[in-house]
Every structure is written in C-alpha cells, then in structure tokens.
Amino acid sequence: MRSYKIDLIDDGLSEAIQTKINSKAKPLGALGRLEEIALQIGLIQNSLNPKLTQPHLLVFAGDHGIAKEGVSAYPQEVTWQMVMNFLNGGAAINVFCKQHHIALKVIDAGVNYDFPKNTIGLIHNKAGKGTDNFLLAPAMSIKLAQSCIDSSANIVKQISTSGCNVIGFGEMGIANTSSAALLMCMLSGIPIQLCVGKGTGLTDEALIRKLDILKIALVKRGKPNTPLKVLATYGGFEIAQMVGAILQAAEKRMIILIDGFISTAAYLVAQAMEPNVKEYCIFCHQSNEQGHSHLLKHLSIEPLLNLNMRLGEGTGVAIAYPIIESAVNFINDMASFESANVSK
C-alpha cells in the first residue's frame, strides 16, 4: 500500500476567517454550526472565500461472506439488485442527488454478481465476489485490502481532475453492519454488544443471534495488531474501498462528507491509519443503527443531522449538503455590518 501524505491543516488564516464571519450583519455566533462549517472549509481551502465545486457522491457496493450466517433480514442478492436500482435512478440516493445537483457514481467494489462490462453508470472495481465468511477465515488477505485502498484512491484522484473539491461516500452491502460493528469494536474498544444493531430490520430474536455470531467470530479471529489487519480480518470490499477514497480525498485537500454507520466505520479505519484525515471531514448524519451513536460519542463528533434514518447509500450526505452550501454562501455573500450600514 502506498503512503498517503495528509497535511495538518494550517490555521494561519483562522483569525482572519473568524473576523470575516463575525463582521457579518448578525449577532456573534448567531448562525451556530454554519459558522463552524464555514471556518472549517475556509481552513481546508486556505481561503477567505471558500467555494464548493463539482460535488460528487460515491456509493461503493460489496457483498459479505458473513451474510451466509443469517445476520441480515434480507438475502445477499439484494445487494446487486439495489445496485441496478441505483443505476436505473430509482433509489432514495438518486432522488436526493438529483435534487441537490450532486454527481452520483456507483462502484462495484465486490458484489457477488457479474454486471455486464458495458453497464452504463457503473465503475467496475471488483475485488472479488464478496468477502470470505469471517466466522471461518479472515474476510480478505492483507494484500487484497491494500489493493482495495489503492484502487479506490485512484478513482478519487481521477474525479479530482474534474475540479471536484467536495466528495461524499455511501455504501450498499447486505450484512455490512456486522462488518462495521466488528471494525468499531476492534478500533474503539467499545464492547461488542454496544456496536451491534438491527441493520436491515432484524427482529429482537434475530438480533440476539447476530450478536452471538459476532462474538464467536471475535473469539476465533482475535484482535489484529494494525488497522490494516483489522480491516482485512473483518472488513468488506466496499468498506476497504471507502477507506482508500477517504485517504485520497484528504490528501487532495477535498472536503469529505461522511454518511452514517458504515461510512463512519470506514472513517475510523482511515483515521487510525492517518490521524490528520479528521480535519477534512464533515459528519452529516447520525444513523438510527445503535452502534453509530456510541461511535460518534467515542470520536467526540456531533453530526449535522439526526433524522432517524438507517438507509445508507450516502443519503445523509445528500440531505446535509444544502446546509454545507449555506455555510459557504453566507460567508461569501452575506452583507457585513459596514457594507449594510448597520450599527454594530
């Protein structure tokens, strides 16, 4: 795996940006979180006049061997069927991206299905037809995990050439809440019972079975000693490729929009590899999946929205994007006390 050079953000302009924010015709701090976002984006771009250009949302799709153990309420074939729904424009994420003028890209990171090579709108980046069942063996090899990270980084690098400076990530993969729960447990130290939720809508009885299966997997696989090994042992192809995408986006100094539970688990891996990645990320939505609230608390993060969604797909990113646009627009276009002839 190549190394990623992620700069610590220079706060040299912090005072000037904050002064510009404070000079707007409003009480100090009156725009709340919008002011924090404007400051963060200004620092990322090292500019008093930040801008958002060519916003993209990447949905990574992959299957999981652990699905064979019945940890999801839906069968594995729903993964490829939903990918086709994305490509046909029929999913929630299609609606929201269209509404907010966000370019949507769908990536086959490792779906257990043969999509035709000429499938319109699909980026072919398949690492395999689903991971191995981590109840029986590591989900993937270290080499394959490295390949996932670097191949998705190349996708982001290519997208950046279009002028894109703001990018979000979503996912699709039956049973990927199981994978995310174990990544969370291993990298945060939070007890597994707080990391596991109902995913696609398990019954209480099925949730108990899911937790029991994941506990057995932890006993069998143990705790690997590096973030990459944790990812290879318990991760998914779509999660590993999100890790690479996050790392590359941070290296390119892009604004990174993190969605819900699965995306935050991918972020957790990326942050364990390169701690500076956090400064480039805006966390958009708190999933209704149990583990996400505990993980966000562990990371000391308050996301922009909490709408009780647990859909994935990057829907939290797309819905939060207009808020981020508003933060940039007010710092650029709102009148100051002086220009509006308003007394301070």
mmCIF file of C-alpha atoms in Angstrom:
data_model
loop_
_atom_site.group_PDB
_atom_site.id
_atom_site.type_symbol
_atom_site.label_atom_id
_atom_site.label_comp_id
_atom_site.label_asym_id
_atom_site.label_seq_id
_atom_site.Cartn_x
_atom_site.Cartn_y
_atom_site.Cartn_z
ATOM 1 C CA MET A 1 0.000 0.000 0.000
ATOM 2 C CA ARG A 2 1.363 3.374 -0.903
ATOM 3 C CA SER A 3 1.614 6.007 1.788
ATOM 4 C CA TYR A 4 -0.776 8.952 1.867
ATOM 5 C CA LYS A 5 0.553 12.402 2.684
ATOM 6 C CA ILE A 6 -2.236 14.149 4.549
ATOM 7 C CA ASP A 7 -1.256 17.604 5.707
ATOM 8 C CA LEU A 8 -2.171 19.006 9.073
ATOM 9 C CA ILE A 9 -4.369 21.982 8.251
ATOM 10 C CA ASP A 10 -2.597 25.315 8.677
ATOM 11 C CA ASP A 11 -4.656 27.563 10.939
ATOM 12 C CA GLY A 12 -2.806 30.697 9.861
ATOM 13 C CA LEU A 13 -5.982 32.171 8.364
ATOM 14 C CA SER A 14 -8.162 31.165 11.299
ATOM 15 C CA GLU A 15 -8.295 34.623 12.872
ATOM 16 C CA ALA A 16 -8.980 36.349 9.539
ATOM 17 C CA ILE A 17 -11.764 33.897 8.618
ATOM 18 C CA GLN A 18 -13.344 34.237 12.050
ATOM 19 C CA THR A 19 -13.163 38.019 11.806
ATOM 20 C CA LYS A 20 -14.959 37.871 8.454
ATOM 21 C CA ILE A 21 -17.649 35.639 9.961
ATOM 22 C CA ASN A 22 -18.042 37.910 12.977
ATOM 23 C CA SER A 23 -18.306 41.016 10.776
ATOM 24 C CA LYS A 24 -21.453 39.751 9.049
ATOM 25 C CA ALA A 25 -24.626 41.642 9.890
ATOM 26 C CA LYS A 26 -25.761 39.337 12.697
ATOM 27 C CA PRO A 27 -25.150 38.793 16.389
ATOM 28 C CA LEU A 28 -21.909 36.990 17.219
ATOM 29 C CA GLY A 29 -22.338 33.232 16.781
ATOM 30 C CA ALA A 30 -25.936 33.612 15.621
ATOM 31 C CA LEU A 31 -25.506 31.166 12.717
ATOM 32 C CA GLY A 32 -24.277 28.432 15.022
ATOM 33 C CA ARG A 33 -22.958 25.326 13.271
ATOM 34 C CA LEU A 34 -22.948 27.140 9.924
ATOM 35 C CA GLU A 35 -20.179 29.351 11.267
ATOM 36 C CA GLU A 36 -18.150 26.316 12.341
ATOM 37 C CA ILE A 37 -18.542 24.742 8.907
ATOM 38 C CA ALA A 38 -17.576 27.954 7.135
ATOM 39 C CA LEU A 39 -14.436 28.215 9.259
ATOM 40 C CA GLN A 40 -13.504 24.575 8.659
ATOM 41 C CA ILE A 41 -13.946 24.839 4.890
ATOM 42 C CA GLY A 42 -12.054 28.118 4.787
ATOM 43 C CA LEU A 43 -9.144 26.490 6.616
ATOM 44 C CA ILE A 44 -9.192 23.395 4.382
ATOM 45 C CA GLN A 45 -9.051 25.627 1.301
ATOM 46 C CA ASN A 46 -6.806 28.229 2.971
ATOM 47 C CA SER A 47 -9.147 30.901 1.686
ATOM 48 C CA LEU A 48 -11.305 33.757 2.925
ATOM 49 C CA ASN A 49 -13.650 32.982 0.033
ATOM 50 C CA PRO A 50 -14.221 29.210 0.083
ATOM 51 C CA LYS A 51 -16.206 27.525 -2.653
ATOM 52 C CA LEU A 52 -17.766 24.171 -3.447
ATOM 53 C CA THR A 53 -17.225 22.847 -6.943
ATOM 54 C CA GLN A 54 -18.415 19.733 -8.760
ATOM 55 C CA PRO A 55 -19.798 17.877 -5.687
ATOM 56 C CA HIS A 56 -19.666 14.089 -6.021
ATOM 57 C CA LEU A 57 -21.099 11.212 -4.051
ATOM 58 C CA LEU A 58 -19.575 7.739 -4.453
ATOM 59 C CA VAL A 59 -21.599 4.676 -3.488
ATOM 60 C CA PHE A 60 -19.419 1.594 -3.005
ATOM 61 C CA ALA A 61 -21.176 -1.777 -3.176
ATOM 62 C CA GLY A 62 -19.904 -5.129 -1.960
ATOM 63 C CA ASP A 63 -21.052 -8.457 -0.568
ATOM 64 C CA HIS A 64 -20.072 -10.176 2.665
ATOM 65 C CA GLY A 65 -19.454 -13.835 3.382
ATOM 66 C CA ILE A 66 -20.932 -13.454 6.864
ATOM 67 C CA ALA A 67 -24.342 -12.983 5.206
ATOM 68 C CA LYS A 68 -24.451 -16.781 4.927
ATOM 69 C CA GLU A 69 -24.925 -16.900 8.715
ATOM 70 C CA GLY A 70 -28.286 -15.118 8.554
ATOM 71 C CA VAL A 71 -27.171 -11.845 10.161
ATOM 72 C CA SER A 72 -29.361 -9.770 7.812
ATOM 73 C CA ALA A 73 -33.112 -9.640 7.302
ATOM 74 C CA TYR A 74 -32.536 -9.615 3.528
ATOM 75 C CA PRO A 75 -30.839 -12.151 1.222
ATOM 76 C CA GLN A 76 -27.499 -11.370 -0.365
ATOM 77 C CA GLU A 77 -28.917 -10.888 -3.868
ATOM 78 C CA VAL A 78 -30.480 -7.628 -2.685
ATOM 79 C CA THR A 79 -27.015 -6.049 -3.000
ATOM 80 C CA TRP A 80 -26.793 -6.407 -6.769
ATOM 81 C CA GLN A 81 -30.495 -5.694 -7.190
ATOM 82 C CA MET A 82 -30.092 -2.400 -5.358
ATOM 83 C CA VAL A 83 -27.042 -1.546 -7.451
ATOM 84 C CA MET A 84 -29.232 -1.930 -10.526
ATOM 85 C CA ASN A 85 -31.811 0.300 -8.858
ATOM 86 C CA PHE A 86 -29.131 2.966 -8.331
ATOM 87 C CA LEU A 87 -28.129 2.709 -11.971
ATOM 88 C CA ASN A 88 -31.769 2.950 -13.070
ATOM 89 C CA GLY A 89 -32.297 6.073 -10.973
ATOM 90 C CA GLY A 90 -34.895 4.589 -8.636
ATOM 91 C CA ALA A 91 -33.257 4.743 -5.199
ATOM 92 C CA ALA A 92 -33.509 7.397 -2.499
ATOM 93 C CA ILE A 93 -29.940 8.493 -3.172
ATOM 94 C CA ASN A 94 -30.794 9.137 -6.834
ATOM 95 C CA VAL A 95 -33.662 11.404 -5.797
ATOM 96 C CA PHE A 96 -31.592 13.415 -3.327
ATOM 97 C CA CYS A 97 -28.512 13.735 -5.534
ATOM 98 C CA LYS A 98 -30.671 14.952 -8.408
ATOM 99 C CA GLN A 99 -32.434 17.412 -6.126
ATOM 100 C CA HIS A 100 -29.160 18.936 -4.911
ATOM 101 C CA HIS A 101 -27.144 18.662 -8.144
ATOM 102 C CA ILE A 102 -24.623 16.143 -6.819
ATOM 103 C CA ALA A 103 -22.885 13.846 -9.308
ATOM 104 C CA LEU A 104 -23.553 10.230 -8.276
ATOM 105 C CA LYS A 105 -21.059 7.452 -9.032
ATOM 106 C CA VAL A 106 -21.756 3.780 -8.273
ATOM 107 C CA ILE A 107 -18.785 1.446 -7.769
ATOM 108 C CA ASP A 108 -18.844 -2.350 -7.869
ATOM 109 C CA ALA A 109 -16.268 -2.923 -5.149
ATOM 110 C CA GLY A 110 -17.073 -6.610 -4.742
ATOM 111 C CA VAL A 111 -20.645 -7.596 -5.479
ATOM 112 C CA ASN A 112 -21.457 -11.284 -5.869
ATOM 113 C CA TYR A 113 -22.838 -10.748 -9.374
ATOM 114 C CA ASP A 114 -21.479 -10.361 -12.888
ATOM 115 C CA PHE A 115 -22.500 -6.934 -14.145
ATOM 116 C CA PRO A 116 -22.057 -6.608 -17.907
ATOM 117 C CA LYS A 117 -18.914 -4.666 -18.770
ATOM 118 C CA ASN A 118 -20.958 -2.119 -20.691
ATOM 119 C CA THR A 119 -23.324 -1.377 -17.774
ATOM 120 C CA ILE A 120 -23.948 2.355 -18.061
ATOM 121 C CA GLY A 121 -23.014 4.367 -15.000
ATOM 122 C CA LEU A 122 -21.175 1.601 -13.140
ATOM 123 C CA ILE A 123 -17.497 1.859 -12.206
ATOM 124 C CA HIS A 124 -16.033 -1.650 -12.311
ATOM 125 C CA ASN A 125 -13.589 -2.053 -9.435
ATOM 126 C CA LYS A 126 -14.456 -5.544 -8.234
ATOM 127 C CA ALA A 127 -12.048 -7.022 -5.691
ATOM 128 C CA GLY A 128 -13.912 -10.329 -5.660
ATOM 129 C CA LYS A 129 -17.411 -11.759 -5.459
ATOM 130 C CA GLY A 130 -17.902 -10.894 -1.835
ATOM 131 C CA THR A 131 -15.546 -11.336 1.085
ATOM 132 C CA ASP A 132 -14.887 -14.614 2.832
ATOM 133 C CA ASN A 133 -17.015 -15.508 5.842
ATOM 134 C CA PHE A 134 -15.011 -14.107 8.770
ATOM 135 C CA LEU A 135 -16.603 -16.718 11.018
ATOM 136 C CA LEU A 136 -14.456 -19.242 9.144
ATOM 137 C CA ALA A 137 -11.484 -17.213 7.877
ATOM 138 C CA PRO A 138 -10.323 -13.591 7.556
ATOM 139 C CA ALA A 139 -12.606 -11.591 5.260
ATOM 140 C CA MET A 140 -9.739 -10.913 2.842
ATOM 141 C CA SER A 141 -5.966 -11.060 2.632
ATOM 142 C CA ILE A 142 -3.765 -8.141 3.655
ATOM 143 C CA LYS A 143 -2.700 -7.792 0.014
ATOM 144 C CA LEU A 144 -6.306 -7.596 -1.159
ATOM 145 C CA ALA A 145 -7.160 -4.996 1.496
ATOM 146 C CA GLN A 146 -4.211 -2.912 0.312
ATOM 147 C CA SER A 147 -5.345 -3.284 -3.288
ATOM 148 C CA CYS A 148 -8.862 -2.107 -2.379
ATOM 149 C CA ILE A 149 -7.492 1.015 -0.703
ATOM 150 C CA ASP A 150 -5.191 1.957 -3.562
ATOM 151 C CA SER A 151 -7.642 1.189 -6.377
ATOM 152 C CA SER A 152 -10.365 3.376 -4.886
ATOM 153 C CA ALA A 153 -7.824 6.124 -4.237
ATOM 154 C CA ASN A 154 -7.206 6.132 -7.984
ATOM 155 C CA ILE A 155 -10.940 6.662 -8.585
ATOM 156 C CA VAL A 156 -10.956 9.721 -6.332
ATOM 157 C CA LYS A 157 -7.772 11.021 -7.904
ATOM 158 C CA GLN A 158 -9.429 10.830 -11.324
ATOM 159 C CA ILE A 159 -12.581 12.568 -10.070
ATOM 160 C CA SER A 160 -10.475 15.373 -8.598
ATOM 161 C CA THR A 161 -9.257 16.240 -12.103
ATOM 162 C CA SER A 162 -12.813 17.403 -12.927
ATOM 163 C CA GLY A 163 -12.433 20.195 -10.390
ATOM 164 C CA CYS A 164 -14.346 18.385 -7.661
ATOM 165 C CA ASN A 165 -13.370 19.680 -4.219
ATOM 166 C CA VAL A 166 -16.198 18.195 -2.132
ATOM 167 C CA ILE A 167 -16.924 14.472 -2.057
ATOM 168 C CA GLY A 168 -19.145 12.191 -0.014
ATOM 169 C CA PHE A 169 -19.324 8.438 0.418
ATOM 170 C CA GLY A 170 -22.141 5.918 0.717
ATOM 171 C CA GLU A 171 -22.410 2.157 0.529
ATOM 172 C CA MET A 172 -24.560 -0.849 -0.232
ATOM 173 C CA GLY A 173 -23.861 -4.339 1.027
ATOM 174 C CA ILE A 174 -26.099 -6.864 2.732
ATOM 175 C CA ALA A 175 -24.584 -7.760 6.147
ATOM 176 C CA ASN A 176 -22.189 -4.818 6.192
ATOM 177 C CA THR A 177 -23.456 -3.644 9.597
ATOM 178 C CA SER A 178 -21.890 -6.826 11.001
ATOM 179 C CA SER A 179 -18.564 -5.927 9.446
ATOM 180 C CA ALA A 180 -18.792 -2.319 10.615
ATOM 181 C CA ALA A 181 -19.678 -3.421 14.165
ATOM 182 C CA LEU A 182 -16.537 -5.537 14.433
ATOM 183 C CA LEU A 183 -14.318 -2.808 12.969
ATOM 184 C CA MET A 184 -15.816 -0.420 15.517
ATOM 185 C CA CYS A 185 -15.281 -2.837 18.383
ATOM 186 C CA MET A 186 -11.668 -3.556 17.435
ATOM 187 C CA LEU A 187 -10.589 0.047 16.800
ATOM 188 C CA SER A 188 -12.551 1.852 19.507
ATOM 189 C CA GLY A 189 -12.564 -0.657 22.349
ATOM 190 C CA ILE A 190 -16.323 -0.265 22.734
ATOM 191 C CA PRO A 191 -17.954 -3.544 23.881
ATOM 192 C CA ILE A 192 -19.384 -5.566 21.012
ATOM 193 C CA GLN A 193 -22.913 -5.542 22.433
ATOM 194 C CA LEU A 194 -22.987 -1.736 22.015
ATOM 195 C CA CYS A 195 -21.699 -1.959 18.449
ATOM 196 C CA VAL A 196 -24.320 -4.325 17.062
ATOM 197 C CA GLY A 197 -27.743 -3.228 15.861
ATOM 198 C CA LYS A 198 -30.699 -4.439 13.836
ATOM 199 C CA GLY A 199 -29.220 -3.487 10.472
ATOM 200 C CA THR A 200 -31.812 -4.053 7.785
ATOM 201 C CA GLY A 201 -34.525 -4.589 10.415
ATOM 202 C CA LEU A 202 -33.875 -7.767 12.377
ATOM 203 C CA THR A 203 -36.316 -9.000 14.976
ATOM 204 C CA ASP A 204 -35.187 -8.975 18.604
ATOM 205 C CA GLU A 205 -34.580 -12.723 18.417
ATOM 206 C CA ALA A 206 -32.537 -12.423 15.224
ATOM 207 C CA LEU A 207 -30.506 -9.582 16.761
ATOM 208 C CA ILE A 208 -29.507 -11.854 19.642
ATOM 209 C CA ARG A 209 -28.375 -14.477 17.133
ATOM 210 C CA LYS A 210 -26.408 -11.856 15.176
ATOM 211 C CA LEU A 211 -24.625 -10.748 18.340
ATOM 212 C CA ASP A 212 -23.806 -14.346 19.289
ATOM 213 C CA ILE A 213 -22.316 -14.994 15.834
ATOM 214 C CA LEU A 214 -20.157 -11.886 16.000
ATOM 215 C CA LYS A 215 -18.937 -12.798 19.470
ATOM 216 C CA ILE A 216 -17.859 -16.199 18.129
ATOM 217 C CA ALA A 217 -16.043 -14.504 15.239
ATOM 218 C CA LEU A 218 -14.166 -12.306 17.701
ATOM 219 C CA VAL A 219 -13.040 -15.328 19.681
ATOM 220 C CA LYS A 220 -11.878 -17.096 16.511
ATOM 221 C CA ARG A 221 -10.185 -14.176 14.780
ATOM 222 C CA GLY A 222 -8.981 -12.190 17.784
ATOM 223 C CA LYS A 223 -7.705 -8.625 17.698
ATOM 224 C CA PRO A 224 -5.245 -7.923 14.861
ATOM 225 C CA ASN A 225 -2.441 -5.533 15.771
ATOM 226 C CA THR A 226 -2.691 -2.961 12.950
ATOM 227 C CA PRO A 227 -5.623 -1.065 11.404
ATOM 228 C CA LEU A 228 -4.932 -2.689 8.031
ATOM 229 C CA LYS A 229 -5.046 -6.172 9.559
ATOM 230 C CA VAL A 230 -8.280 -5.320 11.372
ATOM 231 C CA LEU A 231 -9.745 -4.192 8.045
ATOM 232 C CA ALA A 232 -8.588 -7.363 6.279
ATOM 233 C CA THR A 233 -9.931 -9.606 9.036
ATOM 234 C CA TYR A 234 -13.392 -8.115 9.498
ATOM 235 C CA GLY A 235 -13.947 -5.584 6.711
ATOM 236 C CA GLY A 236 -15.817 -5.572 3.441
ATOM 237 C CA PHE A 237 -14.609 -4.700 -0.022
ATOM 238 C CA GLU A 238 -16.867 -1.649 -0.100
ATOM 239 C CA ILE A 239 -15.617 -0.528 3.323
ATOM 240 C CA ALA A 240 -11.973 -1.013 2.343
ATOM 241 C CA GLN A 241 -12.517 0.999 -0.811
ATOM 242 C CA MET A 242 -14.177 3.780 1.180
ATOM 243 C CA VAL A 243 -11.052 3.844 3.364
ATOM 244 C CA GLY A 244 -8.886 4.434 0.302
ATOM 245 C CA ALA A 245 -11.278 7.036 -1.052
ATOM 246 C CA ILE A 246 -11.230 8.950 2.234
ATOM 247 C CA LEU A 247 -7.429 8.874 2.424
ATOM 248 C CA GLN A 248 -7.017 10.083 -1.154
ATOM 249 C CA ALA A 249 -9.631 12.817 -0.754
ATOM 250 C CA ALA A 250 -7.838 14.113 2.335
ATOM 251 C CA GLU A 251 -4.503 14.050 0.514
ATOM 252 C CA LYS A 252 -6.129 16.147 -2.235
ATOM 253 C CA ARG A 253 -7.453 18.559 0.447
ATOM 254 C CA MET A 254 -11.038 17.884 -0.549
ATOM 255 C CA ILE A 255 -13.984 18.419 1.781
ATOM 256 C CA ILE A 256 -15.046 14.922 2.839
ATOM 257 C CA LEU A 257 -18.664 14.220 3.726
ATOM 258 C CA ILE A 258 -19.216 11.180 5.924
ATOM 259 C CA ASP A 259 -22.643 9.495 5.942
ATOM 260 C CA GLY A 260 -23.869 7.018 8.564
ATOM 261 C CA PHE A 261 -22.672 3.952 10.461
ATOM 262 C CA ILE A 262 -20.825 2.075 7.718
ATOM 263 C CA SER A 263 -19.130 5.196 6.365
ATOM 264 C CA THR A 264 -18.077 6.205 9.880
ATOM 265 C CA ALA A 265 -16.580 2.741 10.410
ATOM 266 C CA ALA A 266 -14.566 3.234 7.212
ATOM 267 C CA TYR A 267 -13.529 6.656 8.501
ATOM 268 C CA LEU A 268 -12.446 5.014 11.787
ATOM 269 C CA VAL A 269 -10.039 2.778 9.870
ATOM 270 C CA ALA A 270 -8.734 5.675 7.762
ATOM 271 C CA GLN A 271 -8.265 7.845 10.843
ATOM 272 C CA ALA A 272 -6.372 5.047 12.609
ATOM 273 C CA MET A 273 -4.020 4.949 9.622
ATOM 274 C CA GLU A 274 -3.719 8.723 9.135
ATOM 275 C CA PRO A 275 -4.975 10.812 12.099
ATOM 276 C CA ASN A 276 -4.927 14.099 10.145
ATOM 277 C CA VAL A 277 -7.824 12.892 7.995
ATOM 278 C CA LYS A 278 -10.309 14.095 10.631
ATOM 279 C CA GLU A 279 -9.718 17.770 9.823
ATOM 280 C CA TYR A 280 -11.093 17.327 6.306
ATOM 281 C CA CYS A 281 -14.305 15.529 7.315
ATOM 282 C CA ILE A 282 -17.807 16.801 7.954
ATOM 283 C CA PHE A 283 -20.096 14.222 9.567
ATOM 284 C CA CYS A 284 -23.527 14.565 8.041
ATOM 285 C CA HIS A 285 -25.988 12.272 9.779
ATOM 286 C CA GLN A 286 -26.357 10.084 12.845
ATOM 287 C CA SER A 287 -27.755 6.738 11.807
ATOM 288 C CA ASN A 288 -30.507 5.074 13.785
ATOM 289 C CA GLU A 289 -28.267 1.989 13.940
ATOM 290 C CA GLN A 290 -27.375 1.504 17.615
ATOM 291 C CA GLY A 291 -23.612 1.432 17.193
ATOM 292 C CA HIS A 292 -23.386 4.749 15.413
ATOM 293 C CA SER A 293 -24.352 6.911 18.384
ATOM 294 C CA HIS A 294 -21.741 5.162 20.552
ATOM 295 C CA LEU A 295 -19.086 5.520 17.862
ATOM 296 C CA LEU A 296 -19.785 9.225 17.337
ATOM 297 C CA LYS A 297 -19.600 9.791 21.085
ATOM 298 C CA HIS A 298 -16.269 7.937 21.176
ATOM 299 C CA LEU A 299 -14.965 10.198 18.388
ATOM 300 C CA SER A 300 -16.370 13.345 20.090
ATOM 301 C CA ILE A 301 -18.342 14.161 16.946
ATOM 302 C CA GLU A 302 -21.745 15.800 16.661
ATOM 303 C CA PRO A 303 -23.156 15.223 13.160
ATOM 304 C CA LEU A 304 -25.205 17.848 11.372
ATOM 305 C CA LEU A 305 -28.433 15.837 11.270
ATOM 306 C CA ASN A 306 -30.270 13.144 13.192
ATOM 307 C CA LEU A 307 -33.339 12.138 11.203
ATOM 308 C CA ASN A 308 -33.651 8.552 12.484
ATOM 309 C CA MET A 309 -32.580 7.221 9.071
ATOM 310 C CA ARG A 310 -30.643 3.973 8.674
ATOM 311 C CA LEU A 311 -30.698 3.555 4.920
ATOM 312 C CA GLY A 312 -27.077 4.059 3.967
ATOM 313 C CA GLU A 313 -26.436 4.801 0.288
ATOM 314 C CA GLY A 314 -24.996 8.194 1.277
ATOM 315 C CA THR A 315 -28.472 9.614 1.877
ATOM 316 C CA GLY A 316 -27.327 11.546 4.947
ATOM 317 C CA VAL A 317 -24.636 13.233 2.849
ATOM 318 C CA ALA A 318 -27.035 14.277 0.115
ATOM 319 C CA ILE A 319 -29.608 15.655 2.550
ATOM 320 C CA ALA A 320 -26.989 17.576 4.569
ATOM 321 C CA TYR A 321 -25.270 19.051 1.514
ATOM 322 C CA PRO A 322 -27.545 22.145 1.258
ATOM 323 C CA ILE A 323 -26.594 23.019 4.854
ATOM 324 C CA ILE A 324 -22.924 22.940 3.870
ATOM 325 C CA GLU A 325 -23.728 25.067 0.813
ATOM 326 C CA SER A 326 -25.459 27.578 3.081
ATOM 327 C CA ALA A 327 -22.336 27.849 5.239
ATOM 328 C CA VAL A 328 -20.212 28.699 2.211
ATOM 329 C CA ASN A 329 -22.807 31.050 0.762
ATOM 330 C CA PHE A 330 -23.237 33.141 3.886
ATOM 331 C CA ILE A 331 -19.512 33.764 4.344
ATOM 332 C CA ASN A 332 -19.207 34.830 0.711
ATOM 333 C CA ASP A 333 -22.472 36.670 0.040
ATOM 334 C CA MET A 334 -23.941 37.937 3.301
ATOM 335 C CA ALA A 335 -23.511 41.661 3.929
ATOM 336 C CA SER A 336 -21.197 42.888 6.658
ATOM 337 C CA PHE A 337 -22.222 45.481 9.224
ATOM 338 C CA GLU A 338 -20.164 48.022 7.303
ATOM 339 C CA SER A 339 -21.477 47.243 3.802
ATOM 340 C CA ALA A 340 -25.067 47.158 5.033
ATOM 341 C CA ASN A 341 -24.681 50.382 7.049
ATOM 342 C CA VAL A 342 -25.848 48.572 10.175
ATOM 343 C CA SER A 343 -24.512 49.655 13.542
ATOM 344 C CA LYS A 344 -22.521 47.032 15.406
#
